[in-house]
Short mmCIF file of C-alpha atoms in Angstrom, two decimals:
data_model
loop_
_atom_site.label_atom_id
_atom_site.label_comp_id
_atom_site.label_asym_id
_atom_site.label_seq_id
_atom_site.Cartn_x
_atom_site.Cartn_y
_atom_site.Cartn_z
CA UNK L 1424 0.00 0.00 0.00
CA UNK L 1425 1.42 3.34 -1.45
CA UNK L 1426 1.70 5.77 1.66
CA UNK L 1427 3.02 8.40 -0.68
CA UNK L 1428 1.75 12.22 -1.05
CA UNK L 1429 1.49 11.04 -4.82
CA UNK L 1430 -2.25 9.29 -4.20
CA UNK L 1431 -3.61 11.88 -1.85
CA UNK L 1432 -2.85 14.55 -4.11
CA UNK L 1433 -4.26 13.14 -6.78
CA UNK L 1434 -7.48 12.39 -4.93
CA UNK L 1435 -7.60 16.46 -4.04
CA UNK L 1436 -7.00 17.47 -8.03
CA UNK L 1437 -9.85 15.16 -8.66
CA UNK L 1438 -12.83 17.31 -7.38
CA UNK L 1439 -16.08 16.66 -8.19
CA UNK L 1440 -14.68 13.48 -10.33
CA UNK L 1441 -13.36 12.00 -7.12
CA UNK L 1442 -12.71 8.68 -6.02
CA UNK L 1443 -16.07 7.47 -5.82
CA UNK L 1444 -18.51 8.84 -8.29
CA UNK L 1445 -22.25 8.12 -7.61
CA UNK L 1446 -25.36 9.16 -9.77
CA UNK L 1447 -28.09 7.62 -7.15
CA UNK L 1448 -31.47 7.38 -7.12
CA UNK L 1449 -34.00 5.37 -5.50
CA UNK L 1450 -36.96 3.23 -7.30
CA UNK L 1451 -39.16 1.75 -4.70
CA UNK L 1452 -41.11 -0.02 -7.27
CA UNK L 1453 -37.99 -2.22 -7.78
CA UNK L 1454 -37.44 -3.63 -4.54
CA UNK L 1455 -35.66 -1.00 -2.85
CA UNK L 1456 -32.78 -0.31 -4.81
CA UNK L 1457 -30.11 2.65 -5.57
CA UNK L 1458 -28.14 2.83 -8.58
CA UNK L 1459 -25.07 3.47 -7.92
CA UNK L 1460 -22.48 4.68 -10.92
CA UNK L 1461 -18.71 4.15 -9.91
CA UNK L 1462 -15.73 5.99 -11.71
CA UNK L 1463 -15.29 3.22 -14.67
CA UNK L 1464 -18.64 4.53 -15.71
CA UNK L 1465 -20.86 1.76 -15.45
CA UNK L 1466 -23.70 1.22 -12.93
CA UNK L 1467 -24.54 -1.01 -10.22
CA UNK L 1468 -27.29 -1.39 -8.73
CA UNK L 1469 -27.20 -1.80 -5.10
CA UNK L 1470 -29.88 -3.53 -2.91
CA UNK L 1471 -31.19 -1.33 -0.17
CA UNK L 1472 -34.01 -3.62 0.84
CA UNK L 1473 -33.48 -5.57 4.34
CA UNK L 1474 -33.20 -8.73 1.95
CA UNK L 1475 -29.39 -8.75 1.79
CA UNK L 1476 -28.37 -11.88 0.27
CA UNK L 1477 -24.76 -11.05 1.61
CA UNK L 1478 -21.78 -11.83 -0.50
CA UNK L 1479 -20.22 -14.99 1.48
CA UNK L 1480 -17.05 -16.84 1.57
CA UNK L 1481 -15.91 -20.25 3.09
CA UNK L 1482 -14.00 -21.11 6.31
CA UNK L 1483 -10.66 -21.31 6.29
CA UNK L 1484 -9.08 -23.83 10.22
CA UNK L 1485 -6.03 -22.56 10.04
CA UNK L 1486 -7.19 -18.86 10.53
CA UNK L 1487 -9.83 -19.88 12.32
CA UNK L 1488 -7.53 -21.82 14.87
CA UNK L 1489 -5.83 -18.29 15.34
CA UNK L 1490 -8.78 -16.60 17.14
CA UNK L 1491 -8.41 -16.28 21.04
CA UNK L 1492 -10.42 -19.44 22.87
CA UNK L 1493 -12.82 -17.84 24.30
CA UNK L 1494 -14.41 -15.94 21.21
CA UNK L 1495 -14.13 -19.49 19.34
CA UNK L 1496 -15.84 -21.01 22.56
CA UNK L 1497 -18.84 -18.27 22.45
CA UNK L 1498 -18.71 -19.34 18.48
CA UNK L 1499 -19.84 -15.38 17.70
CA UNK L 1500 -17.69 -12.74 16.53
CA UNK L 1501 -19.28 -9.48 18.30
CA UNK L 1502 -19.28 -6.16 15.47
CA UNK L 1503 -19.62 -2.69 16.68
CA UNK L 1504 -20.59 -0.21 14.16
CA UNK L 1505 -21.64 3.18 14.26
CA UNK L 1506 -25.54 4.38 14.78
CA UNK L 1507 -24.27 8.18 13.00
CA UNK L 1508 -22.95 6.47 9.82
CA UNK L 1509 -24.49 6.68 6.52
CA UNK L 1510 -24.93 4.67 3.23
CA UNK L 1511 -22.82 3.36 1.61
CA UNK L 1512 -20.98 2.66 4.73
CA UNK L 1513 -23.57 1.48 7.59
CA UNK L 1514 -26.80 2.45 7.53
CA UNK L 1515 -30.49 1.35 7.64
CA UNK L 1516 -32.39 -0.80 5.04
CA UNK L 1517 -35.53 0.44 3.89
CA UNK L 1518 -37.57 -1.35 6.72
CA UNK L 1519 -35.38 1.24 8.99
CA UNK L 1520 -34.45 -1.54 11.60
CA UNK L 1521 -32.11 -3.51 9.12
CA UNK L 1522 -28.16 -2.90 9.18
CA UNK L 1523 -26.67 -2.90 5.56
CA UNK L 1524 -23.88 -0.95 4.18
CA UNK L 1525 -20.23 -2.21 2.93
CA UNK L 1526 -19.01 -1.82 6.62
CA UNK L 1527 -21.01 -4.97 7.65
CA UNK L 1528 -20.71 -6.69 4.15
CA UNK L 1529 -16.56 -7.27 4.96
CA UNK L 1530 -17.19 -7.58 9.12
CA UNK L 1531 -19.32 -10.59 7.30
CA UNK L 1532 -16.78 -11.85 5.31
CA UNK L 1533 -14.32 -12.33 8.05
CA UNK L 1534 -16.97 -14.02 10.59
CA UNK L 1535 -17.07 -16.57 7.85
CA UNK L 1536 -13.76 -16.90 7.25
CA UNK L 1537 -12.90 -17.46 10.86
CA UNK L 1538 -16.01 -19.75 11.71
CA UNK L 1539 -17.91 -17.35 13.68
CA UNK L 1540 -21.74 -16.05 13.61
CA UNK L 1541 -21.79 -12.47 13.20
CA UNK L 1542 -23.41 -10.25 15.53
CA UNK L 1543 -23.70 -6.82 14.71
CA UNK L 1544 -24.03 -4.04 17.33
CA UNK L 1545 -25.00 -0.80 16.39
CA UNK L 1546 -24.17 2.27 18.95
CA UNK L 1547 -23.14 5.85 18.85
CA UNK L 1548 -19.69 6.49 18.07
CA UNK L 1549 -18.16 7.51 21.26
CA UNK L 1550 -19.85 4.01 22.61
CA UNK L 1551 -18.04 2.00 19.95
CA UNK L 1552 -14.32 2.80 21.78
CA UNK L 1553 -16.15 2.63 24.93
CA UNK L 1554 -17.42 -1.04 24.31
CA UNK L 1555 -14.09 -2.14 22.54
CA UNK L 1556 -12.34 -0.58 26.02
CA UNK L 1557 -14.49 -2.91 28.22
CA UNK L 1558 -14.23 -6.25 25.86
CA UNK L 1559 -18.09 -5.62 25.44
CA UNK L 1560 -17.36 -5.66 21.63
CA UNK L 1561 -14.33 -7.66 19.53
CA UNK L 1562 -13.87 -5.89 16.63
CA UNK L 1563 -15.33 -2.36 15.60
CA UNK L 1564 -15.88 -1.88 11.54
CA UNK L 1565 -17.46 1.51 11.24
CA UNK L 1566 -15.17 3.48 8.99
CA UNK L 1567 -12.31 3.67 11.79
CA UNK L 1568 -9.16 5.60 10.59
CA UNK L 1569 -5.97 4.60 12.00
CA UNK L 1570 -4.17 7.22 13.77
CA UNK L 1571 -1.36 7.11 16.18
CA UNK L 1572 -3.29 8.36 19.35
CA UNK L 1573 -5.69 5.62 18.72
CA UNK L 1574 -2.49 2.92 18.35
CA UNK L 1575 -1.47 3.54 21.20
CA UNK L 1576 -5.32 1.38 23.27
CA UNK L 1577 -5.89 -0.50 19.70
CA UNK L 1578 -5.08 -2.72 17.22
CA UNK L 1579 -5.53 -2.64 13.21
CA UNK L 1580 -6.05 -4.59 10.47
CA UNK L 1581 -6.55 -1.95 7.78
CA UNK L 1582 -8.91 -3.32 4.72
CA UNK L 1583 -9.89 0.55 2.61
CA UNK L 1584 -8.88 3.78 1.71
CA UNK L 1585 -9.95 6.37 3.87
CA UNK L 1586 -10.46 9.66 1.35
CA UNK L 1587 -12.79 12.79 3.37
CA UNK L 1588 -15.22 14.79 1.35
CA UNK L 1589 -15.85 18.14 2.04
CA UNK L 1590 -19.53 18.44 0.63
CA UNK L 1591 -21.51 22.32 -0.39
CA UNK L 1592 -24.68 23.86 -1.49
CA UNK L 1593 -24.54 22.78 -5.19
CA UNK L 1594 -23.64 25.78 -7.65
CA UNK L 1595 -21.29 27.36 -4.06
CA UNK L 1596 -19.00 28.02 -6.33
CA UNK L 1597 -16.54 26.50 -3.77
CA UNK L 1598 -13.20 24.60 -4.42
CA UNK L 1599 -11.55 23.22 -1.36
CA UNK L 1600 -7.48 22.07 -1.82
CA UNK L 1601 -6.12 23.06 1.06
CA UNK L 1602 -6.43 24.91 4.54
CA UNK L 1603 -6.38 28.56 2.66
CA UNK L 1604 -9.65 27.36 0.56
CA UNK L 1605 -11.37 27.02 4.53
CA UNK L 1606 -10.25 30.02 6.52
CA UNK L 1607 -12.94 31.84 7.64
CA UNK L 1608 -15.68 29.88 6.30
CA UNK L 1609 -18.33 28.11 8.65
CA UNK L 1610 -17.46 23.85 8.36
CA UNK L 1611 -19.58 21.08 10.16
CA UNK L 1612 -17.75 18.40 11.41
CA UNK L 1613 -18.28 15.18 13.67
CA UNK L 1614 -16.63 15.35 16.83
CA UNK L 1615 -14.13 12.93 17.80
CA UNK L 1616 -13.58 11.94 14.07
CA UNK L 1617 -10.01 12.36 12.20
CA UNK L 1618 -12.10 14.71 10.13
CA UNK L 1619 -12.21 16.99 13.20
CA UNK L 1620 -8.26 16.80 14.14
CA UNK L 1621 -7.68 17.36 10.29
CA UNK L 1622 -9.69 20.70 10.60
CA UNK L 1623 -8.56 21.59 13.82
CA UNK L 1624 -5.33 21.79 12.39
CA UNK L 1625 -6.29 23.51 9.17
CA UNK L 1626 -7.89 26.29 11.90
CA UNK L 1627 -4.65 26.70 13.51
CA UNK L 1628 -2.60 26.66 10.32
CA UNK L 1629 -4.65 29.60 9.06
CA UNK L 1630 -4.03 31.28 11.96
CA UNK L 1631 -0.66 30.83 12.16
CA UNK L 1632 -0.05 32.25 8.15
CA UNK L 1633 -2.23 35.30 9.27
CA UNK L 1634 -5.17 34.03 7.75
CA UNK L 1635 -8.65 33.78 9.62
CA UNK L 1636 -9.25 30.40 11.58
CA UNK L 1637 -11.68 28.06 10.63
CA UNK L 1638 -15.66 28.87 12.24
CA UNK L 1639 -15.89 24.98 13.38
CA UNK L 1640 -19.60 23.60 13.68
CA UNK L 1641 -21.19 20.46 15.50
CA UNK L 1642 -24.50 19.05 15.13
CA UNK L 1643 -26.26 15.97 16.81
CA UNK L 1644 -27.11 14.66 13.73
CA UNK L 1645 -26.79 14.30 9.78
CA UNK L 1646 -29.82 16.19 8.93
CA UNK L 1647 -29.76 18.92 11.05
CA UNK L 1648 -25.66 19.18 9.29
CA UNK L 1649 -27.17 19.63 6.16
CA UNK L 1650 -30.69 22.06 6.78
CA UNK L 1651 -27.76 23.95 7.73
CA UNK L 1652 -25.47 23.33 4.55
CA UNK L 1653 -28.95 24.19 2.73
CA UNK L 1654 -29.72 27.30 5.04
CA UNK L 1655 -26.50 28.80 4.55
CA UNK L 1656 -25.57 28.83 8.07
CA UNK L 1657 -22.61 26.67 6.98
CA UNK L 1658 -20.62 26.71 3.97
CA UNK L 1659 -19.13 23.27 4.09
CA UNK L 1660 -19.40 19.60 5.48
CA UNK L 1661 -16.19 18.06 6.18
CA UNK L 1662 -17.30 13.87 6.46
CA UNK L 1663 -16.57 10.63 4.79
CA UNK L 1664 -15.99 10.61 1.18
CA UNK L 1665 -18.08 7.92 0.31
CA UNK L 1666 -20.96 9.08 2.17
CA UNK L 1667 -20.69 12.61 0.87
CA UNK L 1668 -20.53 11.59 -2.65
CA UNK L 1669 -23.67 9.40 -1.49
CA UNK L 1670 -25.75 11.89 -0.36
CA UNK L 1671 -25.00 14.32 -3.43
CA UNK L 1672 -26.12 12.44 -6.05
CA UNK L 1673 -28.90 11.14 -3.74
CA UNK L 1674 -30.63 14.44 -3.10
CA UNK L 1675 -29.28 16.70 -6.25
CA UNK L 1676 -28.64 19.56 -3.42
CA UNK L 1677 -25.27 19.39 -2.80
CA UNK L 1678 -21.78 18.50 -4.47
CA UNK L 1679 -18.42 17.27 -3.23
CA UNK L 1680 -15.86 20.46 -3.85
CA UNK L 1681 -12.59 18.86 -2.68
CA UNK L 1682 -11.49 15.48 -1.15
CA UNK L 1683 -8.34 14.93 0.91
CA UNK L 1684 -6.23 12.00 2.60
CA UNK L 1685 -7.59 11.01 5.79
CA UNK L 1686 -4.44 10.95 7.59
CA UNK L 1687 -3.15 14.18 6.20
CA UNK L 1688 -1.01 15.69 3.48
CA UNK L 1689 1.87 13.23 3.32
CA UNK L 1690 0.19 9.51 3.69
CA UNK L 1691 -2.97 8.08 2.72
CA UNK L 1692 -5.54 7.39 4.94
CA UNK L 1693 -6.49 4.06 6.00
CA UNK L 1694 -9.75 2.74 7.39
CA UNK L 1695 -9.37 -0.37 9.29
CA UNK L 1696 -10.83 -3.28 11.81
CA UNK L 1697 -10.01 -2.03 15.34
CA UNK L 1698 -9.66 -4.33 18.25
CA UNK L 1699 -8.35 -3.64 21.36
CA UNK L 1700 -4.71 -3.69 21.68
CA UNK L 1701 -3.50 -6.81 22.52
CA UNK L 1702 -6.90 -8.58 22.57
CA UNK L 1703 -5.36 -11.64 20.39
CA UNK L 1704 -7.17 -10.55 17.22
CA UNK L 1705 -5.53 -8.35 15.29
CA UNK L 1706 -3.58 -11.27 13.28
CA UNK L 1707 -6.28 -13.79 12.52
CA UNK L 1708 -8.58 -10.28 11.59
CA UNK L 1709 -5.70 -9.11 8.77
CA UNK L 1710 -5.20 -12.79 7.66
CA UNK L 1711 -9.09 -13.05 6.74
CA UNK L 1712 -8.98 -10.16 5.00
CA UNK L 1713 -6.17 -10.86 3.49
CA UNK L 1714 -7.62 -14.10 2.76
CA UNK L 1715 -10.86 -12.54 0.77
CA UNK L 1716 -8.78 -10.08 -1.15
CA UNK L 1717 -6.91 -12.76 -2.56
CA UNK L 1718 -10.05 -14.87 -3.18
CA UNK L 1719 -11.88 -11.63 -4.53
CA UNK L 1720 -15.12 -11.78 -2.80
CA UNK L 1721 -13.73 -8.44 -1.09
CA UNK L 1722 -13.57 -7.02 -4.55
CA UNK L 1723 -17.47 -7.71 -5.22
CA UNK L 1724 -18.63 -6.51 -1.40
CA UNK L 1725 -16.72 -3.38 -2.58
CA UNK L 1726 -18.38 -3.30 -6.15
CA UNK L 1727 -21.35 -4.10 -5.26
CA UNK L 1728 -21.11 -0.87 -2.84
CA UNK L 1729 -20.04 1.68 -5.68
CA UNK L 1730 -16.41 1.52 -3.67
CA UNK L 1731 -13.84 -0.55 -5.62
CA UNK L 1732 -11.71 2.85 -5.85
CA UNK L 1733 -11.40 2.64 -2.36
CA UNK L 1734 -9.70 -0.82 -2.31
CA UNK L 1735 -6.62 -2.10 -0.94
CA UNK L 1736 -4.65 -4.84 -2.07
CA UNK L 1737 -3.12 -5.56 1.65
CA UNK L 1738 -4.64 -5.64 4.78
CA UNK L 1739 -1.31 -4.39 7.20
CA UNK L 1740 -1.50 -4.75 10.50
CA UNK L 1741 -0.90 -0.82 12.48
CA UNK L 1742 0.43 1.00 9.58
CA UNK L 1743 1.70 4.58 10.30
CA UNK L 1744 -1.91 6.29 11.00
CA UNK L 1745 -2.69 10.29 11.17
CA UNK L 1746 -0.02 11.91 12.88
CA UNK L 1747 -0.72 13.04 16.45
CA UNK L 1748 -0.31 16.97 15.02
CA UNK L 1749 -1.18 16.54 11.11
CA UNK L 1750 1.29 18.68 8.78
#
């Protein structure tokens, strides 16, 4: 996996034509479906409905025989994902009570690589760390970054790209590069994401080259973030690329103006399955995923999600993550 500036500054030129292009619409007369349109320029439809028919793979003893004893006793591998994400990552199916996305899709793939029933546990974000602190949880997929604060209580097994989206009003006008293209302006952001700390920094940057900081925003949830974006009380959404991209071509109302590394200007961004550090799981979690990359049914979870752009072809175990002060 590249960790060069080369990728990540690529992804910025991109714009609009980032990463993960998505023309999406709904057609509840077809099931529940979205079609999604990835960057090759063809289409997939994706199912939205709570009738998944999940991509699955085989068991494979020897990686199973890796897993600590007393997750293979309990025979389930316990998922904790993230109530405040959105599709394509983890979100609701159309009956609302249904969790779908491509988050679960690969947590599902490596419960049946290592022999395990998957059971999924949706929370708010600050309860995911929470319940991976207390061994209430075994593995949290929910778009988790790597970053060297959080390497120092957990383990990774990294398995995407992670590439933020900062999302507008459509027509803004806006183009966003770098911190000069934010100072001043009014940005939502989650708190206690990467996206945050990459801001944060941004602000202080700014400041520091006698520009005017960044007007930071926080919001309880997605759509009071964008009745704001719409208002004009905020001029940008800093979030997820994928789910940016998403919700653009979902509604029509907004676009993506700029896209940047998650971990910064100098290495890419990785998402990745966190565990808690020493826990036992970290190897047997980057051998399964290592082990469905190579037999490409990670390829068609990702397809299937409008995210193949967003693939690895390695799942490393804690790779250098977002620096503790981004530069």
């Amino acid at each position: 996996m590249s960790t060069s500036i080369t990728r990540r500054t690529a992804a910025a030129a991109l714009g609009l034509t980032a990463a993960l292009v998505l023309a999406a619409c709904s057609n509840p007369d077809d099931g529940g479906t979205t079609e999604v349109a990835a960057a090759s320029g063809g289409k997939t439809k994706i199912n939205i409905s709570p009738d998944q028919d999940r991509i699955t793979t085989d068991k494979v003893d020897s990686i199973a025989a890796e897993v600590p004893e007393e997750i293979r006793k309990r025979g389930t591998l316990e998922i904790v994902d993230s109530s405040g994400s959105a599709a394509p990552l983890t979100f609701y199916a159309t009956d609302n009570k249904t969790v779908i996305g491509v988050e679960p899709d690969l947590a599902s793939l490596v419960a049946d690589v290592l022999d395990l029933k998957l059971h999924i546990n949706t929370v708010s974000w600050e309860n995911i760390f929470v319940g991976l602190d207390s061994a209430k949880y075994d593995v949290g997929f929910s778009n988790i970054t790597v970053t060297e604060e959080r390497k120092e209580k957990y383990d990774f097994a990294t398995y995407r790209e992670d590439n933020l989206g900062f999302e507008a009003k459509k027509g803004s006008g806006l183009k966003v590069t770098g911190p000069e293209d934010v100072a001043g302006r009014t940005v939502a952001v989650g708190s206690g994401t990467n996206q945050e700390k990459l801001l944060i920094e941004w602000s202080k940057e700014n400041e520091k080259a006698g520009r005017k900081p960044v007007n930071i925003k926080y919001y309880q949830n997605d759509s009071d973030t964008y009745l704001a974006l719409q208002s004009g009380r905020i001029d940008l959404y800093l979030g997820p690329n994928p789910t940016a991209a998403y919700h653009a071509a979902t509604t029509g109302r907004t676009e993506v103006v700029g896209t940047y590394s998650g971990a910064g200007s100098t290495l890419q961004g990785l998402i990745a399955a966190t565990t808690k550090k020493d826990s036992g799981l970290v190897k047997p979690l980057a051998d399964a995923l290592n082990h469905v990359i190579e037999n490409g049914t990670y390829a068609k979870v990702l397809k299937r999600w409008g995210l193949s752009d967003e693939a690895v072809t390695k799942s490393e175990i804690n790779p250098p993550g977002l620096p503790k002060t981004n530069k």
